[in-house]
Coordinates of C-alpha atoms in Angstrom, one line a residue:
X1 CA 134.7 76.8 124.9
X2 CA 132.0 74.6 123.2
X3 CA 133.2 71.2 122.2
X4 CA 132.8 69.8 118.7
X5 CA 130.4 67.2 120.0
X6 CA 128.2 69.9 121.6
X7 CA 128.3 71.8 118.3
X8 CA 127.2 68.7 116.4
X9 CA 124.4 68.1 118.9
X10 CA 123.3 71.7 118.4
X11 CA 123.3 71.4 114.6
X12 CA 121.3 68.2 114.8
X13 CA 118.8 69.9 117.1
X14 CA 118.4 72.9 114.8
X15 CA 118.1 70.6 111.8
X16 CA 115.4 68.5 113.6
X17 CA 113.5 71.6 114.6
X18 CA 113.6 72.9 111.0
X19 CA 112.4 69.6 109.7
X20 CA 109.5 69.6 112.2
X21 CA 108.6 73.1 111.0
X22 CA 108.8 72.1 107.4
X23 CA 106.7 69.0 108.1
X24 CA 104.1 71.2 109.9
X25 CA 103.9 73.6 107.0
X26 CA 103.6 70.7 104.5
X27 CA 100.8 69.2 106.5
X28 CA 99.0 72.6 106.8
X29 CA 99.0 73.3 103.1
X30 CA 101.0 70.9 100.9
X31 CA 99.6 72.2 97.7
X32 CA 97.8 75.3 98.9
X33 CA 94.4 75.8 100.5
X34 CA 91.0 75.9 99.0
X35 CA 88.0 77.5 100.7
X36 CA 84.6 78.6 99.5
X37 CA 83.0 82.1 99.5
X38 CA 79.3 82.6 100.0
X39 CA 77.5 85.7 98.7
X40 CA 76.1 87.8 101.6
X41 CA 72.6 87.6 100.1
X42 CA 72.7 83.9 99.2
X43 CA 70.2 82.9 101.8
X44 CA 68.0 86.0 101.8
X45 CA 65.3 84.8 99.4
X46 CA 65.5 88.2 97.6
X47 CA 64.0 89.0 94.2
X48 CA 66.3 90.0 91.4
X49 CA 65.4 93.7 91.8
X50 CA 66.1 93.4 95.6
X51 CA 69.5 91.8 94.8
X52 CA 70.3 94.7 92.5
X53 CA 69.2 97.3 94.9
X54 CA 71.1 95.8 97.8
X55 CA 74.3 95.3 95.8
X56 CA 74.1 98.8 94.4
X57 CA 73.6 100.3 97.8
X58 CA 76.5 98.4 99.3
X59 CA 78.7 99.3 96.4
X60 CA 77.9 103.1 96.8
X61 CA 78.8 102.8 100.5
X62 CA 82.0 100.9 99.9
X63 CA 83.1 103.2 97.0
X64 CA 82.7 106.2 99.2
X65 CA 84.6 104.5 102.0
X66 CA 87.5 103.5 99.6
X67 CA 87.6 107.0 98.1
X68 CA 87.7 108.5 101.5
X69 CA 90.6 106.3 102.4
X70 CA 92.4 107.1 99.2
X71 CA 91.9 110.8 99.4
X72 CA 92.1 111.2 103.2
X73 CA 88.8 113.1 103.1
X74 CA 85.5 112.5 104.9
X75 CA 83.3 111.0 102.1
X76 CA 80.1 112.6 101.1
X77 CA 77.1 110.3 102.0
X78 CA 75.7 108.1 99.2
X79 CA 72.3 108.3 97.8
X80 CA 70.3 106.0 95.5
X81 CA 67.7 108.7 95.1
X82 CA 66.2 109.6 91.7
X83 CA 68.1 112.9 91.8
X84 CA 71.4 111.2 92.2
X85 CA 70.7 108.5 89.7
X86 CA 69.6 110.9 87.0
X87 CA 72.4 113.5 87.5
X88 CA 74.8 114.1 84.6
X89 CA 77.7 111.7 84.7
X90 CA 76.1 109.7 87.4
X91 CA 77.6 111.7 90.3
X92 CA 74.8 113.3 92.2
X93 CA 74.2 115.0 95.5
X94 CA 75.0 112.2 97.9
X95 CA 72.8 112.0 100.9
X96 CA 72.9 108.7 102.9
X97 CA 75.4 108.1 105.7
X98 CA 78.4 106.0 104.8
X99 CA 79.1 102.8 106.7
X100 CA 82.4 101.1 106.0
X101 CA 83.3 97.4 106.1
X102 CA 80.7 96.4 103.5
X103 CA 81.6 93.2 101.7
X104 CA 80.0 90.9 99.2
X105 CA 81.4 87.5 100.1
X106 CA 81.8 85.6 103.4
X107 CA 84.2 82.7 104.3
X108 CA 83.8 80.2 107.1
X109 CA 86.5 80.1 109.7
X110 CA 87.1 78.7 113.1
X111 CA 89.3 80.4 115.7
X112 CA 91.0 79.2 118.9
X113 CA 91.4 75.9 120.8
X114 CA 88.8 74.6 121.1
X115 CA 87.8 76.1 117.8
X116 CA 84.8 78.5 117.5
X117 CA 83.2 78.8 114.1
X118 CA 82.1 82.0 112.5
X119 CA 81.7 83.7 109.1
X120 CA 83.9 86.6 108.1
X121 CA 83.7 89.2 105.3
X122 CA 86.4 88.7 102.8
X123 CA 88.1 92.0 101.7
X124 CA 90.8 92.5 99.2
X125 CA 90.8 96.2 100.0
X126 CA 92.1 96.0 103.6
X127 CA 94.6 94.0 105.7
X128 CA 93.5 93.4 109.2
X129 CA 92.0 90.1 110.2
X130 CA 89.6 90.6 113.1
X131 CA 86.6 89.3 115.0
X132 CA 84.5 90.5 117.9
X133 CA 85.7 89.4 121.3
X134 CA 84.4 89.2 124.8
X135 CA 84.0 91.1 127.0
X136 CA 82.3 93.5 124.5
X137 CA 82.2 97.2 125.3
X138 CA 80.3 97.9 122.1
X139 CA 79.5 95.1 119.6
X140 CA 77.0 94.6 116.8
X141 CA 74.7 91.6 116.7
X142 CA 76.1 88.4 115.0
X143 CA 74.6 85.1 114.3
X144 CA 77.4 83.0 115.9
X145 CA 78.8 83.3 119.5
X146 CA 81.3 86.0 120.2
X147 CA 84.8 84.7 120.7
X148 CA 86.0 84.5 124.3
X149 CA 89.8 84.6 124.4
X150 CA 89.8 83.4 128.0
X151 CA 88.5 80.0 126.9
X152 CA 91.2 79.4 124.2
X153 CA 94.5 77.7 125.1
X154 CA 96.2 79.1 122.0
X155 CA 95.3 82.8 122.5
X156 CA 98.2 85.2 123.1
X157 CA 98.2 89.0 123.2
X158 CA 100.8 90.6 121.1
X159 CA 103.3 92.7 123.1
X160 CA 103.8 96.4 122.4
X161 CA 107.4 95.8 121.2
X162 CA 106.4 93.3 118.5
X163 CA 106.9 94.1 114.8
X164 CA 103.2 93.1 114.3
X165 CA 102.2 95.9 116.6
X166 CA 104.3 98.4 114.6
X167 CA 102.6 97.2 111.4
X168 CA 99.3 98.6 112.5
X169 CA 98.4 102.1 111.2
X170 CA 97.4 103.1 114.7
X171 CA 98.4 101.4 117.9
X172 CA 98.8 102.0 121.6
X173 CA 100.3 100.2 124.6
X174 CA 97.4 99.3 126.9
X175 CA 99.6 99.7 130.0
X176 CA 103.2 99.1 131.1
X177 CA 102.0 96.2 133.3
X178 CA 100.0 94.3 130.7
X179 CA 102.2 95.2 127.7
X180 CA 99.4 94.5 125.3
X181 CA 99.2 96.1 121.8
X182 CA 96.0 98.0 121.5
X183 CA 94.7 98.9 118.0
X184 CA 92.2 101.1 116.3
X185 CA 91.4 100.3 112.7
X186 CA 89.2 102.7 110.9
X187 CA 87.5 102.0 107.6
X188 CA 85.6 105.2 107.0
X189 CA 84.0 108.2 108.6
X190 CA 82.1 106.2 111.2
X191 CA 83.1 102.5 111.0
X192 CA 85.9 101.0 113.0
X193 CA 87.1 98.1 115.2
X194 CA 89.1 98.6 118.4
X195 CA 90.7 96.1 120.8
X196 CA 93.8 94.1 121.4
X197 CA 96.1 92.6 118.7
X198 CA 96.7 89.0 119.4
X199 CA 97.7 85.7 117.8
X200 CA 95.5 82.6 117.5
X201 CA 95.1 79.3 115.7
X202 CA 92.8 79.7 112.7
X203 CA 91.1 76.7 111.0
X204 CA 89.8 77.0 107.4
X205 CA 86.5 75.1 107.1
X206 CA 86.9 73.1 103.9
X207 CA 90.5 72.0 104.4
X208 CA 90.5 71.7 108.2
X209 CA 94.0 73.1 107.9
X210 CA 95.1 74.7 111.2
X211 CA 97.1 77.9 110.8
X212 CA 98.8 78.6 114.1
X213 CA 100.0 82.1 115.2
X214 CA 97.8 84.2 112.9
X215 CA 97.8 87.8 114.1
X216 CA 94.3 89.2 114.4
X217 CA 92.3 92.0 116.0
X218 CA 90.3 90.9 119.1
X219 CA 87.8 93.7 118.9
X220 CA 85.7 94.7 121.9
X221 CA 84.5 98.0 120.5
X222 CA 83.2 97.8 116.9
X223 CA 81.0 100.3 115.1
X224 CA 79.4 100.2 111.7
X225 CA 76.3 98.6 110.2
X226 CA 78.3 97.2 107.3
X227 CA 80.0 94.6 109.5
X228 CA 76.8 92.9 110.5
X229 CA 76.9 90.5 107.5
X230 CA 79.6 88.5 109.4
X231 CA 81.3 88.3 112.7
X232 CA 84.5 90.1 111.6
X233 CA 86.7 90.5 108.5
X234 CA 89.5 88.8 106.7
X235 CA 91.8 91.2 104.9
X236 CA 93.5 89.9 101.8
X237 CA 95.3 93.2 100.9
X238 CA 99.0 93.8 100.2
X239 CA 99.9 95.0 103.7
X240 CA 101.9 93.0 106.3
X241 CA 98.9 92.1 108.5
X242 CA 96.7 90.6 105.8
X243 CA 96.1 86.9 105.7
X244 CA 98.0 86.7 102.4
X245 CA 101.1 88.3 103.9
X246 CA 101.0 86.4 107.1
X247 CA 100.8 83.1 105.4
X248 CA 103.6 84.1 103.0
X249 CA 101.5 83.3 100.0
X250 CA 103.1 83.8 96.6
X251 CA 99.7 84.0 95.0
X252 CA 96.0 83.6 95.5
X253 CA 93.0 83.5 93.3
X254 CA 89.2 83.5 93.3
X255 CA 86.4 82.8 90.8
X256 CA 83.1 84.5 91.6
X257 CA 79.9 82.9 90.6
X258 CA 77.2 85.1 89.0
X259 CA 74.5 87.1 90.8
X260 CA 71.8 84.7 89.4
X261 CA 73.6 81.7 91.0
X262 CA 72.7 82.9 94.5
X263 CA 73.4 79.6 96.2
X264 CA 76.7 79.0 94.3
X265 CA 79.9 78.7 96.1
X266 CA 82.8 80.8 94.8
X267 CA 86.2 79.1 95.3
X268 CA 89.1 81.0 96.9
X269 CA 92.4 79.4 96.3
X270 CA 95.4 80.3 98.5
X271 CA 99.0 79.7 97.5
X272 CA 101.0 77.2 95.6
X273 CA 99.9 75.7 92.3
X274 CA 96.2 75.6 93.3
X275 CA 95.9 79.4 92.5
X276 CA 96.9 79.1 88.9
X277 CA 94.4 79.0 86.1
X278 CA 94.0 75.7 84.4
X279 CA 94.2 76.1 80.7
X280 CA 91.8 73.2 80.2
X281 CA 89.1 75.0 82.2
X282 CA 89.6 78.5 80.7
X283 CA 87.5 79.2 77.7
X284 CA 89.9 81.9 76.4
X285 CA 93.6 82.6 76.7
X286 CA 94.9 83.8 80.0
X287 CA 95.6 87.6 80.1
X288 CA 98.1 89.2 82.4
X289 CA 98.9 92.8 83.5
X290 CA 101.3 94.2 86.0
X291 CA 100.1 95.0 89.5
X292 CA 101.1 98.6 90.4
X293 CA 102.1 99.8 93.9
X294 CA 100.9 103.0 95.4
X295 CA 103.2 103.8 98.4
X296 CA 100.5 106.0 99.9
X297 CA 97.9 103.3 99.7
X298 CA 100.0 100.1 99.9
X299 CA 97.1 97.7 100.6
X300 CA 95.2 98.1 97.3
X301 CA 95.7 96.0 94.2
X302 CA 96.2 98.6 91.5
X303 CA 96.3 98.0 87.7
X304 CA 96.9 100.4 84.8
X305 CA 93.8 100.9 82.7
X306 CA 94.9 102.2 79.3
X307 CA 91.5 102.4 77.5
X308 CA 88.0 101.1 76.9
X309 CA 86.1 99.8 74.0
X310 CA 82.3 100.0 73.7
X311 CA 81.0 98.3 70.6
X312 CA 82.8 99.8 67.6
X313 CA 84.2 102.8 69.6
X314 CA 87.7 102.7 71.1
X315 CA 87.8 105.2 74.0
X316 CA 91.3 106.5 74.4
X317 CA 91.8 108.9 77.3
X318 CA 94.8 110.9 78.5
X319 CA 97.1 108.7 80.7
X320 CA 96.4 111.0 83.6
X321 CA 92.7 110.0 83.6
X322 CA 93.3 106.7 85.4
X323 CA 96.8 107.4 86.8
X324 CA 97.9 107.4 90.4
X325 CA 98.5 111.0 91.4
X326 CA 101.4 112.3 93.5
X327 CA 99.1 112.7 96.5
X328 CA 98.0 109.0 96.3
X329 CA 94.6 109.7 94.7
X330 CA 93.4 108.3 91.4
X331 CA 94.4 105.0 89.9
X332 CA 92.4 101.8 89.3
X333 CA 92.0 99.0 91.8
X334 CA 90.6 95.5 91.4
X335 CA 88.2 94.8 94.4
X336 CA 86.1 91.8 95.2
X337 CA 84.0 93.6 97.7
X338 CA 82.5 96.2 95.4
X339 CA 79.8 95.0 93.0
X340 CA 79.7 97.9 90.5
X341 CA 82.6 99.1 88.5
X342 CA 83.4 102.8 89.1
X343 CA 85.3 105.0 86.7
X344 CA 86.6 108.5 87.1
X345 CA 84.1 110.9 85.7
X346 CA 86.0 111.7 82.5
X347 CA 86.2 108.0 81.6
X348 CA 82.6 107.2 82.7
X349 CA 81.1 110.0 80.7
X350 CA 82.8 108.9 77.5
X351 CA 81.7 105.3 78.2
X352 CA 78.1 106.4 78.9
X353 CA 78.0 108.5 75.7
X354 CA 79.2 105.5 73.6
X355 CA 76.5 103.2 75.1
X356 CA 73.7 105.7 74.6
X357 CA 74.8 106.2 70.9
X358 CA 75.0 102.5 70.2
X359 CA 72.1 101.0 72.1
X360 CA 68.9 100.7 70.0
X361 CA 66.7 101.2 73.0
X362 CA 65.5 104.4 74.6
X363 CA 67.0 105.6 77.9
X364 CA 64.9 104.7 80.9
X365 CA 64.6 105.7 84.6
X366 CA 66.6 103.1 86.5
X367 CA 66.4 104.8 89.9
X368 CA 64.7 101.8 91.5
X369 CA 67.7 99.7 90.7
X370 CA 70.2 102.2 92.1
X371 CA 72.1 102.2 88.8
X372 CA 72.8 105.3 86.7
X373 CA 72.3 104.3 83.0
X374 CA 69.3 102.1 82.1
X375 CA 67.4 101.4 78.9
X376 CA 63.8 100.5 78.3
X377 CA 63.8 96.8 77.3
X378 CA 61.1 95.5 74.8
X379 CA 58.2 93.7 76.4
X380 CA 59.0 90.7 74.2
X381 CA 62.2 89.4 72.7
X382 CA 64.5 90.9 75.3
X383 CA 66.9 87.9 74.9
X384 CA 67.5 89.0 71.3
X385 CA 68.5 92.5 72.2
X386 CA 72.1 93.2 71.2
X387 CA 74.2 95.3 73.5
X388 CA 77.6 96.8 72.5
X389 CA 80.7 94.9 73.5
X390 CA 82.6 96.2 76.6
X391 CA 86.3 95.6 76.8
X392 CA 88.7 97.0 79.4
X393 CA 92.3 97.5 78.1
X394 CA 95.2 97.1 80.6
X395 CA 98.9 97.7 80.5
X396 CA 100.8 94.8 78.9
X397 CA 98.1 94.2 76.3
X398 CA 95.7 92.4 78.6
X399 CA 92.0 92.8 77.6
X400 CA 89.1 92.0 79.9
X401 CA 86.6 91.2 77.2
X402 CA 83.3 90.9 79.0
X403 CA 80.2 88.9 78.2
X404 CA 77.0 91.0 78.3
X405 CA 75.8 89.5 81.5
X406 CA 78.8 90.9 83.3
X407 CA 77.9 94.6 82.6
X408 CA 74.2 94.7 81.7
X409 CA 71.4 93.5 84.0
X410 CA 67.7 93.2 83.4
X411 CA 65.1 94.1 86.0
X412 CA 62.2 92.1 84.7
X413 CA 59.8 93.9 86.9
X414 CA 60.4 97.4 85.6
X415 CA 61.7 96.4 82.2
X416 CA 64.9 98.3 82.8
X417 CA 68.1 97.1 81.2
X418 CA 70.9 98.7 83.2
X419 CA 74.7 99.2 83.0
X420 CA 76.5 98.1 86.1
X421 CA 79.1 100.8 85.8
X422 CA 79.0 104.2 87.5
X423 CA 81.1 107.4 88.0
X424 CA 83.4 108.2 90.8
X425 CA 86.0 110.8 91.8
X426 CA 89.3 110.1 93.4
X427 CA 89.5 106.4 92.7
X428 CA 88.4 103.9 90.0
X429 CA 87.3 100.3 90.9
X430 CA 86.8 97.2 88.9
X431 CA 83.9 95.6 90.7
X432 CA 82.8 92.0 91.1
X433 CA 79.9 92.1 88.6
X434 CA 82.6 92.5 86.0
X435 CA 84.6 89.7 87.5
X436 CA 81.9 87.1 87.5
X437 CA 82.9 83.7 85.9
X438 CA 86.5 84.9 85.5
X439 CA 89.3 83.4 87.6
X440 CA 91.5 86.2 88.9
X441 CA 95.0 85.3 90.0
X442 CA 96.9 87.8 92.3
X443 CA 100.6 86.9 91.9
X444 CA 101.8 89.0 94.9
X445 CA 105.4 87.7 94.5
X446 CA 105.6 88.5 90.8
X447 CA 103.4 91.7 91.0
X448 CA 101.1 90.4 88.3
X449 CA 97.3 90.0 87.9
X450 CA 96.1 87.3 85.5
X451 CA 92.6 86.4 84.5
X452 CA 90.6 84.2 82.1
X453 CA 87.0 83.2 81.7
X454 CA 86.1 80.1 83.7
X455 CA 82.8 78.5 84.8
X456 CA 83.4 79.2 88.5
X457 CA 80.7 76.8 89.7
X458 CA 82.7 73.9 88.1
X459 CA 86.1 75.0 89.3

C-alpha cells in the first residue's frame, strides 16, 4: 500500500514536471513564432520575363502533381509550348515530364545538436517534414552540407510501433532487430523521398526557438528535380505529421510579397496571437470563409468557391463546378506553392470569355510567358490601361477582391499583358500570385480561412 506521504510526493513530482514542461513551451514560443520566407528565385538575377517563365513552369508541374494526387492518376506531362498555350480553354496536349516537390518559398532551419543549418521548401499542400541524410544512397545536390544523424546527440529513430509511424501513408519496419520505421513519401509520378522516420530538435532561424522532438523524414534516397531548390521540405498541411500539427498550432498565417519585390522577405507567423491580422495594418475589412475537409485528401486546405466577378460580369456556375466529388476529386484549395491560379475548365472558360469581352486590347500570343491568355499592350501609356476587376466569391460572403497586379502581369519585352489564371481538370487552386500582399490566416482549430490586404514587406 502506498502511504499518503508517498502519494503527496508523487503529486508534487508530477506537478513539478508539468510546470517544467509548461515553462519550456512558454520559452519556446510565448506568443508564437515568426520566421521569414524567401522566394526561390530571389537571388537568381532573373529578368521579369524569366521570372514569369520559371514561375509558370513550376506552377504547371505542381498543378499536375497535385491533380495526380487528388485523382490518383498518373498526371499527363506539362508543356509550355505554343500549342498548349494557344489551345481552347488553356488545356493543351501536355508534353514535359512532371517533377513533384516544386515550391515557391524557402525557410531557413537548423536541425540537430549541434545544429546544422539548411533551407527547406515550404509546402501547404503536404505534411511530411524531411531533409536529406547521410549516408546517401541517392541524393540530389544541395548548397548546404547533408545532415549526418550520427553526429547529433538529439537524433532518435522512430520505432515501428509508434503512432507517428502509423501516421505515414506508407511505412515499413526496417528489421526486427533495429525496429526503425522506414518510410516512402511520394509526391507524383517520379518524385519521392525514402528513408527512416526519426525525431530531432529543430531550430527556427529568426527566433532561435528550439523545438525538440519534431518527427521528420531522414531521407537517404530522394528523387525529383523539383526538390533541388532546398535541402528538404517542411509540410504545413492538415495531416498529423505536418509541422503545424506537431506543434499543436491553433493557427498560422503568411503574407507573401510581390513578384517584383524579389529580395523581399515574406513573414510566416506560427501560432498564438501573432498569426492574427492586425486591423491597423489591413487596408480593407478582414474576410473569412470556412475551411472544408476532404476525407480522401485530408492534407489540403479546401474552400468553397461560389462564383467569380470579372468587371461588370458576375459569373455564376452550378455548385458542382467547384465542389468536392464523392471520389475526392474537384474542390478548390488555397496553396502557397503554386504561383498561378487554376480553375476547372468550365469556370476558366467563362472567366476567359469575360476578360476577352471587356478588355479593350487585342489578344496576343503569350506563349513565351507560359501563360494562356495575353493581350497586346500599347507601346505607350500601358500604366493607363484599365483592366476588368477580378473578385473571387467564397462561402460565407467572403470576397477576395484583387488589385490588378495580382492577376495581370506585363512582360515589357514582348509587350504582352497576361492573365495569371489558367485551366485545370480534377482540382482548382488559388495560387500565390493572387495571394500577394494579402495576409492569409489558417485557423486550423476553428476551420476558418481569413484574409485581408496588407503590405507584407511592412508586416
